[in-house]
PDB file of C-alpha atoms in Angstrom:
ATOM      1  CA  ASP Z  11       0.000   0.000   0.000  1.00 69.00           C
ATOM      2  CA  GLN Z  12       1.762   3.111  -1.234  1.00 83.00           C
ATOM      3  CA  GLN Z  13       1.423   5.964   1.202  1.00 92.00           C
ATOM      4  CA  VAL Z  14       3.260   8.392  -1.080  1.00 95.00           C
ATOM      5  CA  LYS Z  15       2.488   8.388  -4.782  1.00 95.00           C
ATOM      6  CA  GLN Z  16       4.053  10.179  -7.697  1.00 96.00           C
ATOM      7  CA  ASN Z  17       1.665   9.331 -10.483  1.00 92.00           C
ATOM      8  CA  SER Z  18       3.698  10.759 -13.347  1.00 95.00           C
ATOM      9  CA  PRO Z  19       6.696   8.537 -14.140  1.00 94.00           C
ATOM     10  CA  SER Z  20       8.170  11.208 -16.399  1.00 97.00           C
ATOM     11  CA  LEU Z  21       7.813  14.831 -17.447  1.00 97.00           C
ATOM     12  CA  SER Z  22       9.348  16.698 -20.362  1.00 98.00           C
ATOM     13  CA  VAL Z  23       9.635  20.499 -20.314  1.00 98.00           C
ATOM     14  CA  GLN Z  24      11.203  23.123 -22.523  1.00 98.00           C
ATOM     15  CA  GLU Z  25      14.103  25.110 -21.079  1.00 98.00           C
ATOM     16  CA  GLY Z  26      12.920  28.342 -19.486  1.00 98.00           C
ATOM     17  CA  ARG Z  27       9.408  27.063 -18.828  1.00 98.00           C
ATOM     18  CA  ILE Z  28       7.900  25.919 -15.543  1.00 98.00           C
ATOM     19  CA  SER Z  29       8.231  22.325 -14.354  1.00 98.00           C
ATOM     20  CA  ILE Z  30       5.522  21.078 -12.002  1.00 98.00           C
ATOM     21  CA  LEU Z  31       6.046  17.781 -10.227  1.00 98.00           C
ATOM     22  CA  ASN Z  32       3.198  16.334  -8.200  1.00 98.00           C
ATOM     23  CA  CYS Z  33       2.918  14.064  -5.190  1.00 98.00           C
ATOM     24  CA  ASP Z  34      -0.073  12.642  -3.320  1.00 98.00           C
ATOM     25  CA  TYR Z  35      -0.104  11.020   0.096  1.00 97.00           C
ATOM     26  CA  THR Z  36      -2.603   9.109   2.181  1.00 96.00           C
ATOM     27  CA  ASN Z  37      -1.315   9.303   5.758  1.00 93.00           C
ATOM     28  CA  SER Z  38      -2.607  12.407   7.535  1.00 92.00           C
ATOM     29  CA  MET Z  39      -0.010  11.890  10.282  1.00 91.00           C
ATOM     30  CA  PHE Z  40       2.865  12.925   8.017  1.00 93.00           C
ATOM     31  CA  ASP Z  41       4.249  16.160   9.447  1.00 91.00           C
ATOM     32  CA  TYR Z  42       7.100  17.091   7.135  1.00 93.00           C
ATOM     33  CA  PHE Z  43       7.632  16.729   3.402  1.00 96.00           C
ATOM     34  CA  LEU Z  44      10.793  16.824   1.335  1.00 96.00           C
ATOM     35  CA  TRP Z  45      11.869  16.784  -2.281  1.00 98.00           C
ATOM     36  CA  TYR Z  46      15.087  15.105  -3.337  1.00 97.00           C
ATOM     37  CA  LYS Z  47      16.833  15.200  -6.693  1.00 97.00           C
ATOM     38  CA  LYS Z  48      18.815  12.223  -7.963  1.00 94.00           C
ATOM     39  CA  TYR Z  49      21.232  11.772 -10.835  1.00 93.00           C
ATOM     40  CA  PRO Z  50      22.054   8.260 -12.143  1.00 87.00           C
ATOM     41  CA  ALA Z  51      24.489   6.267  -9.989  1.00 83.00           C
ATOM     42  CA  GLU Z  52      24.462   8.932  -7.285  1.00 89.00           C
ATOM     43  CA  GLY Z  53      22.633   9.329  -4.013  1.00 92.00           C
ATOM     44  CA  PRO Z  54      19.641  11.662  -3.696  1.00 94.00           C
ATOM     45  CA  THR Z  55      20.381  15.287  -2.890  1.00 95.00           C
ATOM     46  CA  PHE Z  56      18.060  17.263  -0.656  1.00 95.00           C
ATOM     47  CA  LEU Z  57      16.295  20.043  -2.539  1.00 97.00           C
ATOM     48  CA  ILE Z  58      13.572  21.674  -0.464  1.00 97.00           C
ATOM     49  CA  SER Z  59      11.167  20.828   2.343  1.00 96.00           C
ATOM     50  CA  ILE Z  60       7.945  22.024   3.923  1.00 96.00           C
ATOM     51  CA  SER Z  61       6.373  21.563   7.315  1.00 94.00           C
ATOM     52  CA  SER Z  62       2.751  20.479   7.498  1.00 93.00           C
ATOM     53  CA  ILE Z  63       1.872  23.764   9.215  1.00 94.00           C
ATOM     54  CA  LYS Z  64       2.795  25.741   6.104  1.00 96.00           C
ATOM     55  CA  ASP Z  65       1.354  25.802   2.613  1.00 97.00           C
ATOM     56  CA  LYS Z  66       4.303  27.194   0.681  1.00 98.00           C
ATOM     57  CA  ASN Z  67       8.069  27.288   0.883  1.00 98.00           C
ATOM     58  CA  GLU Z  68      10.335  28.962  -1.632  1.00 98.00           C
ATOM     59  CA  ASP Z  69      14.063  28.681  -2.283  1.00 97.00           C
ATOM     60  CA  GLY Z  70      15.342  30.390  -5.385  1.00 97.00           C
ATOM     61  CA  ARG Z  71      13.891  28.708  -8.470  1.00 98.00           C
ATOM     62  CA  PHE Z  72      12.203  26.008  -6.377  1.00 98.00           C
ATOM     63  CA  THR Z  73       8.850  26.335  -4.634  1.00 98.00           C
ATOM     64  CA  VAL Z  74       6.952  23.614  -2.831  1.00 98.00           C
ATOM     65  CA  PHE Z  75       3.209  23.902  -2.257  1.00 98.00           C
ATOM     66  CA  LEU Z  76       1.270  21.821   0.252  1.00 98.00           C
ATOM     67  CA  ASN Z  77      -2.502  21.305   0.164  1.00 97.00           C
ATOM     68  CA  LYS Z  78      -3.288  19.374   3.331  1.00 96.00           C
ATOM     69  CA  SER Z  79      -6.991  19.010   2.663  1.00 96.00           C
ATOM     70  CA  ALA Z  80      -6.225  17.344  -0.665  1.00 97.00           C
ATOM     71  CA  LYS Z  81      -3.166  15.523   0.713  1.00 97.00           C
ATOM     72  CA  HIS Z  82      -1.219  16.858  -2.226  1.00 98.00           C
ATOM     73  CA  LEU Z  83       2.084  18.615  -2.678  1.00 97.00           C
ATOM     74  CA  SER Z  84       3.840  19.929  -5.717  1.00 98.00           C
ATOM     75  CA  LEU Z  85       7.284  21.180  -6.659  1.00 98.00           C
ATOM     76  CA  HIS Z  86       7.552  24.089  -9.077  1.00 98.00           C
ATOM     77  CA  ILE Z  87      10.813  24.838 -10.857  1.00 98.00           C
ATOM     78  CA  VAL Z  88      10.947  28.206 -12.610  1.00 98.00           C
ATOM     79  CA  PRO Z  89      12.693  28.670 -14.957  1.00 98.00           C
ATOM     80  CA  SER Z  90      13.642  25.119 -15.793  1.00 98.00           C
ATOM     81  CA  GLN Z  91      17.226  24.499 -16.870  1.00 98.00           C
ATOM     82  CA  PRO Z  92      18.840  21.505 -18.618  1.00 97.00           C
ATOM     83  CA  GLY Z  93      20.814  20.774 -15.441  1.00 96.00           C
ATOM     84  CA  ASP Z  94      17.523  20.163 -13.663  1.00 97.00           C
ATOM     85  CA  SER Z  95      17.090  16.953 -15.658  1.00 98.00           C
ATOM     86  CA  ALA Z  96      17.071  14.215 -13.015  1.00 97.00           C
ATOM     87  CA  VAL Z  97      14.767  11.963 -11.030  1.00 96.00           C
ATOM     88  CA  TYR Z  98      12.778  13.798  -8.373  1.00 98.00           C
ATOM     89  CA  PHE Z  99      11.575  11.971  -5.275  1.00 97.00           C
ATOM     90  CA  CYS Z 100       8.891  13.196  -2.963  1.00 97.00           C
ATOM     91  CA  ALA Z 101       9.245  12.003   0.652  1.00 96.00           C
ATOM     92  CA  ALA Z 102       7.069  12.303   3.730  1.00 95.00           C
ATOM     93  CA  ARG Z 103       8.122  11.952   7.343  1.00 92.00           C
ATOM     94  CA  GLU Z 104       6.502   9.566   9.763  1.00 82.00           C
ATOM     95  CA  TYR Z 105       7.316   9.496  13.466  1.00 73.00           C
ATOM     96  CA  GLY Z 106      10.912  10.224  14.332  1.00 70.00           C
ATOM     97  CA  ASN Z 107      12.685  10.861  11.061  1.00 73.00           C
ATOM     98  CA  LYS Z 108      11.486   7.841   9.108  1.00 84.00           C
ATOM     99  CA  LEU Z 109      10.873   8.869   5.526  1.00 91.00           C
ATOM    100  CA  VAL Z 110       8.429   7.294   3.094  1.00 93.00           C
ATOM    101  CA  PHE Z 111       9.397   7.870  -0.537  1.00 94.00           C
ATOM    102  CA  GLY Z 112       7.409   8.044  -3.731  1.00 95.00           C
ATOM    103  CA  ALA Z 113       8.558   6.131  -6.810  1.00 94.00           C
ATOM    104  CA  GLY Z 114      10.047   9.236  -8.417  1.00 96.00           C
ATOM    105  CA  THR Z 115       9.417  11.327 -11.526  1.00 97.00           C
ATOM    106  CA  ILE Z 116      11.999  11.627 -14.309  1.00 97.00           C
ATOM    107  CA  LEU Z 117      12.259  15.254 -15.403  1.00 98.00           C
ATOM    108  CA  ARG Z 118      13.764  16.034 -18.796  1.00 98.00           C
ATOM    109  CA  VAL Z 119      14.424  19.677 -19.621  1.00 98.00           C
ATOM    110  CA  LYS Z 120      14.961  20.193 -23.325  1.00 97.00           C
ATOM    111  CA  SER Z 121      17.189  22.987 -24.593  1.00 92.00           C
TER     112      SER Z 121
ATOM    113  CA  ASP A  10      34.850  17.799   3.379  1.00 61.00           C
ATOM    114  CA  GLY A  11      31.987  16.409   5.424  1.00 70.00           C
ATOM    115  CA  GLY A  12      29.890  13.696   3.911  1.00 93.00           C
ATOM    116  CA  ILE A  13      28.818  10.094   3.688  1.00 96.00           C
ATOM    117  CA  THR A  14      31.066   7.509   2.083  1.00 96.00           C
ATOM    118  CA  GLN A  15      29.720   4.221   0.832  1.00 97.00           C
ATOM    119  CA  SER A  16      31.965   1.448  -0.386  1.00 95.00           C
ATOM    120  CA  PRO A  17      32.359  -0.367  -2.606  1.00 94.00           C
ATOM    121  CA  LYS A  18      30.512   1.346  -5.451  1.00 94.00           C
ATOM    122  CA  TYR A  19      29.850  -2.009  -7.132  1.00 94.00           C
ATOM    123  CA  LEU A  20      29.636  -5.397  -5.427  1.00 93.00           C
ATOM    124  CA  PHE A  21      28.986  -8.890  -6.675  1.00 91.00           C
ATOM    125  CA  ARG A  22      27.640 -11.692  -4.569  1.00 87.00           C
ATOM    126  CA  LYS A  23      27.709 -15.405  -5.187  1.00 88.00           C
ATOM    127  CA  GLU A  24      24.796 -17.595  -4.212  1.00 84.00           C
ATOM    128  CA  GLY A  25      24.824 -18.447  -0.518  1.00 86.00           C
ATOM    129  CA  GLN A  26      27.338 -15.748   0.333  1.00 90.00           C
ATOM    130  CA  ASN A  27      27.019 -12.935   2.853  1.00 94.00           C
ATOM    131  CA  VAL A  28      28.339  -9.532   1.830  1.00 95.00           C
ATOM    132  CA  THR A  29      28.842  -6.372   3.844  1.00 96.00           C
ATOM    133  CA  LEU A  30      28.305  -2.845   2.558  1.00 97.00           C
ATOM    134  CA  SER A  31      30.214  -0.078   4.276  1.00 98.00           C
ATOM    135  CA  CYS A  32      28.808   3.316   5.278  1.00 98.00           C
ATOM    136  CA  GLU A  33      30.881   5.959   7.049  1.00 98.00           C
ATOM    137  CA  GLN A  34      29.902   9.542   7.887  1.00 97.00           C
ATOM    138  CA  ASN A  35      31.923  12.437   9.276  1.00 96.00           C
ATOM    139  CA  LEU A  36      28.974  14.781   9.734  1.00 94.00           C
ATOM    140  CA  ASN A  37      28.665  13.994  13.451  1.00 94.00           C
ATOM    141  CA  HIS A  38      25.100  12.833  12.802  1.00 93.00           C
ATOM    142  CA  ASP A  39      23.365  10.723  15.434  1.00 93.00           C
ATOM    143  CA  ALA A  40      20.962   8.877  13.137  1.00 93.00           C
ATOM    144  CA  MET A  41      21.836   6.619  10.215  1.00 95.00           C
ATOM    145  CA  TYR A  42      19.682   4.716   7.732  1.00 96.00           C
ATOM    146  CA  TRP A  43      19.871   2.059   5.041  1.00 97.00           C
ATOM    147  CA  TYR A  44      17.561   2.105   2.020  1.00 97.00           C
ATOM    148  CA  ARG A  45      17.127  -0.111  -0.970  1.00 96.00           C
ATOM    149  CA  GLN A  46      16.113   1.183  -4.402  1.00 93.00           C
ATOM    150  CA  ASP A  47      14.733  -1.069  -7.135  1.00 92.00           C
ATOM    151  CA  PRO A  48      14.020   0.073 -10.705  1.00 85.00           C
ATOM    152  CA  GLY A  49      10.855   2.155 -10.937  1.00 82.00           C
ATOM    153  CA  GLN A  50      10.384   2.196  -7.197  1.00 85.00           C
ATOM    154  CA  GLY A  51      11.049   4.616  -4.419  1.00 87.00           C
ATOM    155  CA  LEU A  52      13.527   4.074  -1.628  1.00 93.00           C
ATOM    156  CA  ARG A  53      12.484   1.517   0.955  1.00 94.00           C
ATOM    157  CA  LEU A  54      13.844   1.559   4.494  1.00 94.00           C
ATOM    158  CA  ILE A  55      15.802  -1.527   5.578  1.00 97.00           C
ATOM    159  CA  TYR A  56      17.194  -0.523   8.998  1.00 97.00           C
ATOM    160  CA  TYR A  57      17.819   2.646  10.928  1.00 94.00           C
ATOM    161  CA  SER A  58      19.782   3.617  14.002  1.00 95.00           C
ATOM    162  CA  GLN A  59      19.104   6.599  16.225  1.00 91.00           C
ATOM    163  CA  ILE A  60      22.121   6.151  18.475  1.00 92.00           C
ATOM    164  CA  VAL A  61      25.204   4.006  18.913  1.00 95.00           C
ATOM    165  CA  ASN A  62      24.511   0.381  19.891  1.00 95.00           C
ATOM    166  CA  ASP A  63      20.842   0.703  18.971  1.00 94.00           C
ATOM    167  CA  PHE A  64      18.983   0.036  15.726  1.00 96.00           C
ATOM    168  CA  GLN A  65      15.473  -0.772  14.522  1.00 94.00           C
ATOM    169  CA  LYS A  66      14.021  -2.704  11.631  1.00 95.00           C
ATOM    170  CA  GLY A  67      12.545  -0.774   8.767  1.00 94.00           C
ATOM    171  CA  ASP A  68       9.951  -1.971   6.289  1.00 92.00           C
ATOM    172  CA  ILE A  69      12.048  -4.646   4.550  1.00 95.00           C
ATOM    173  CA  ALA A  70      14.574  -5.908   7.134  1.00 97.00           C
ATOM    174  CA  GLU A  71      14.299  -9.627   6.341  1.00 96.00           C
ATOM    175  CA  GLY A  72      17.574 -11.039   5.036  1.00 96.00           C
ATOM    176  CA  TYR A  73      19.628  -8.081   6.277  1.00 97.00           C
ATOM    177  CA  SER A  74      21.584  -7.293   9.433  1.00 97.00           C
ATOM    178  CA  VAL A  75      23.331  -4.175  10.744  1.00 98.00           C
ATOM    179  CA  SER A  76      25.544  -3.019  13.585  1.00 98.00           C
ATOM    180  CA  ARG A  77      26.240   0.398  15.095  1.00 98.00           C
ATOM    181  CA  GLU A  78      29.349   0.124  17.219  1.00 97.00           C
ATOM    182  CA  LYS A  79      30.592   3.597  16.343  1.00 97.00           C
ATOM    183  CA  LYS A  80      28.743   6.826  15.673  1.00 97.00           C
ATOM    184  CA  GLU A  81      30.463   7.210  12.299  1.00 97.00           C
ATOM    185  CA  SER A  82      29.811   3.733  10.949  1.00 98.00           C
ATOM    186  CA  PHE A  83      26.687   1.732  10.058  1.00 98.00           C
ATOM    187  CA  PRO A  84      27.579  -1.353   7.980  1.00 98.00           C
ATOM    188  CA  LEU A  85      24.864  -3.422   6.314  1.00 98.00           C
ATOM    189  CA  THR A  86      25.230  -7.172   5.780  1.00 97.00           C
ATOM    190  CA  VAL A  87      23.176  -8.770   3.039  1.00 96.00           C
ATOM    191  CA  THR A  88      22.816 -12.367   4.122  1.00 94.00           C
ATOM    192  CA  SER A  89      22.175 -15.467   2.049  1.00 89.00           C
ATOM    193  CA  ALA A  90      18.613 -15.367   3.391  1.00 88.00           C
ATOM    194  CA  GLN A  91      17.908 -12.332   1.193  1.00 90.00           C
ATOM    195  CA  LYS A  92      16.622 -14.070  -1.933  1.00 87.00           C
ATOM    196  CA  ASN A  93      16.500 -11.018  -4.186  1.00 91.00           C
ATOM    197  CA  PRO A  94      19.499  -8.893  -3.198  1.00 92.00           C
ATOM    198  CA  THR A  95      20.142  -7.245  -6.565  1.00 94.00           C
ATOM    199  CA  ALA A  96      19.461  -3.546  -5.992  1.00 95.00           C
ATOM    200  CA  PHE A  97      20.969  -0.129  -5.390  1.00 95.00           C
ATOM    201  CA  TYR A  98      21.675   0.383  -1.673  1.00 96.00           C
ATOM    202  CA  LEU A  99      21.760   3.849  -0.169  1.00 96.00           C
ATOM    203  CA  CYS A 100      22.983   4.917   3.234  1.00 97.00           C
ATOM    204  CA  ALA A 101      21.822   8.164   4.826  1.00 96.00           C
ATOM    205  CA  SER A 102      22.347  10.107   8.019  1.00 95.00           C
ATOM    206  CA  SER A 103      20.635  12.940   9.829  1.00 92.00           C
ATOM    207  CA  VAL A 104      21.262  15.141  12.839  1.00 88.00           C
ATOM    208  CA  GLN A 105      18.719  13.277  14.927  1.00 76.00           C
ATOM    209  CA  THR A 106      15.476  11.517  14.299  1.00 60.00           C
ATOM    210  CA  ALA A 107      13.042  14.126  15.597  1.00 60.00           C
ATOM    211  CA  SER A 108      14.172  17.282  13.865  1.00 67.00           C
ATOM    212  CA  ASN A 109      13.371  19.236  10.743  1.00 74.00           C
ATOM    213  CA  GLN A 110      16.748  18.433   9.273  1.00 81.00           C
ATOM    214  CA  PRO A 111      16.889  16.412   6.074  1.00 89.00           C
ATOM    215  CA  GLN A 112      18.618  13.121   5.654  1.00 92.00           C
ATOM    216  CA  HIS A 113      21.837  13.264   3.654  1.00 93.00           C
ATOM    217  CA  PHE A 114      22.712  10.399   1.353  1.00 96.00           C
ATOM    218  CA  GLY A 115      25.833   8.653   0.171  1.00 96.00           C
ATOM    219  CA  ASP A 116      26.365   7.766  -3.491  1.00 95.00           C
ATOM    220  CA  GLY A 117      25.205   4.192  -3.076  1.00 95.00           C
ATOM    221  CA  THR A 118      26.427   0.650  -3.675  1.00 96.00           C
ATOM    222  CA  ARG A 119      25.071  -1.401  -6.545  1.00 95.00           C
ATOM    223  CA  LEU A 120      24.863  -5.066  -5.595  1.00 94.00           C
ATOM    224  CA  SER A 121      24.521  -7.773  -8.239  1.00 93.00           C
ATOM    225  CA  ILE A 122      24.334 -11.550  -8.140  1.00 87.00           C
ATOM    226  CA  LEU A 123      26.914 -13.626 -10.026  1.00 82.00           C
TER     227      LEU A 123
END
């Protein structure tokens, strides 16, 4: 039973445009959400996070939005750059610091 | 440079053999974690440790064992009881378990069966 779902396996975006990556979750006890970026044969790199008491967090080109009533979060990348091409994982925190990960979305930014 | 070092990068296991994956961190983090990634799937938690000499099973602990004798080190042994060990293994650490600090990952070990 997947508690964190990323329903789009892949996304292709033109350079300079907005990339929107989506994530849905089922467990209302999750209190903290994170986005990680991963290149092939490397470990995930932390990108941005949001606490469940907020609905938006921004860091440069990256913004994460949280809609608790819909149990949905999204990552916006504006403007998208070719170097953003990677796999993006959404993760949600259970008790302690246990993370539950989605299956990932492959983002391709075309130049 | 502070970080997490996993070794080896590639590892091959024969049938019936135990293998140990190394994970070392110099970030002075209390908590450490082991995840497994399979193609098309997210990371799944194998074991985690919040403090030296203590560790807990994650969601898929069967066929694996760990130890935490030092704060810096959290080796994972893939035993012969793990029937499908081929995967990408990732080690992570964090400041402590109950904090809004992200987990930091190593670059992984890819394990294959000969």
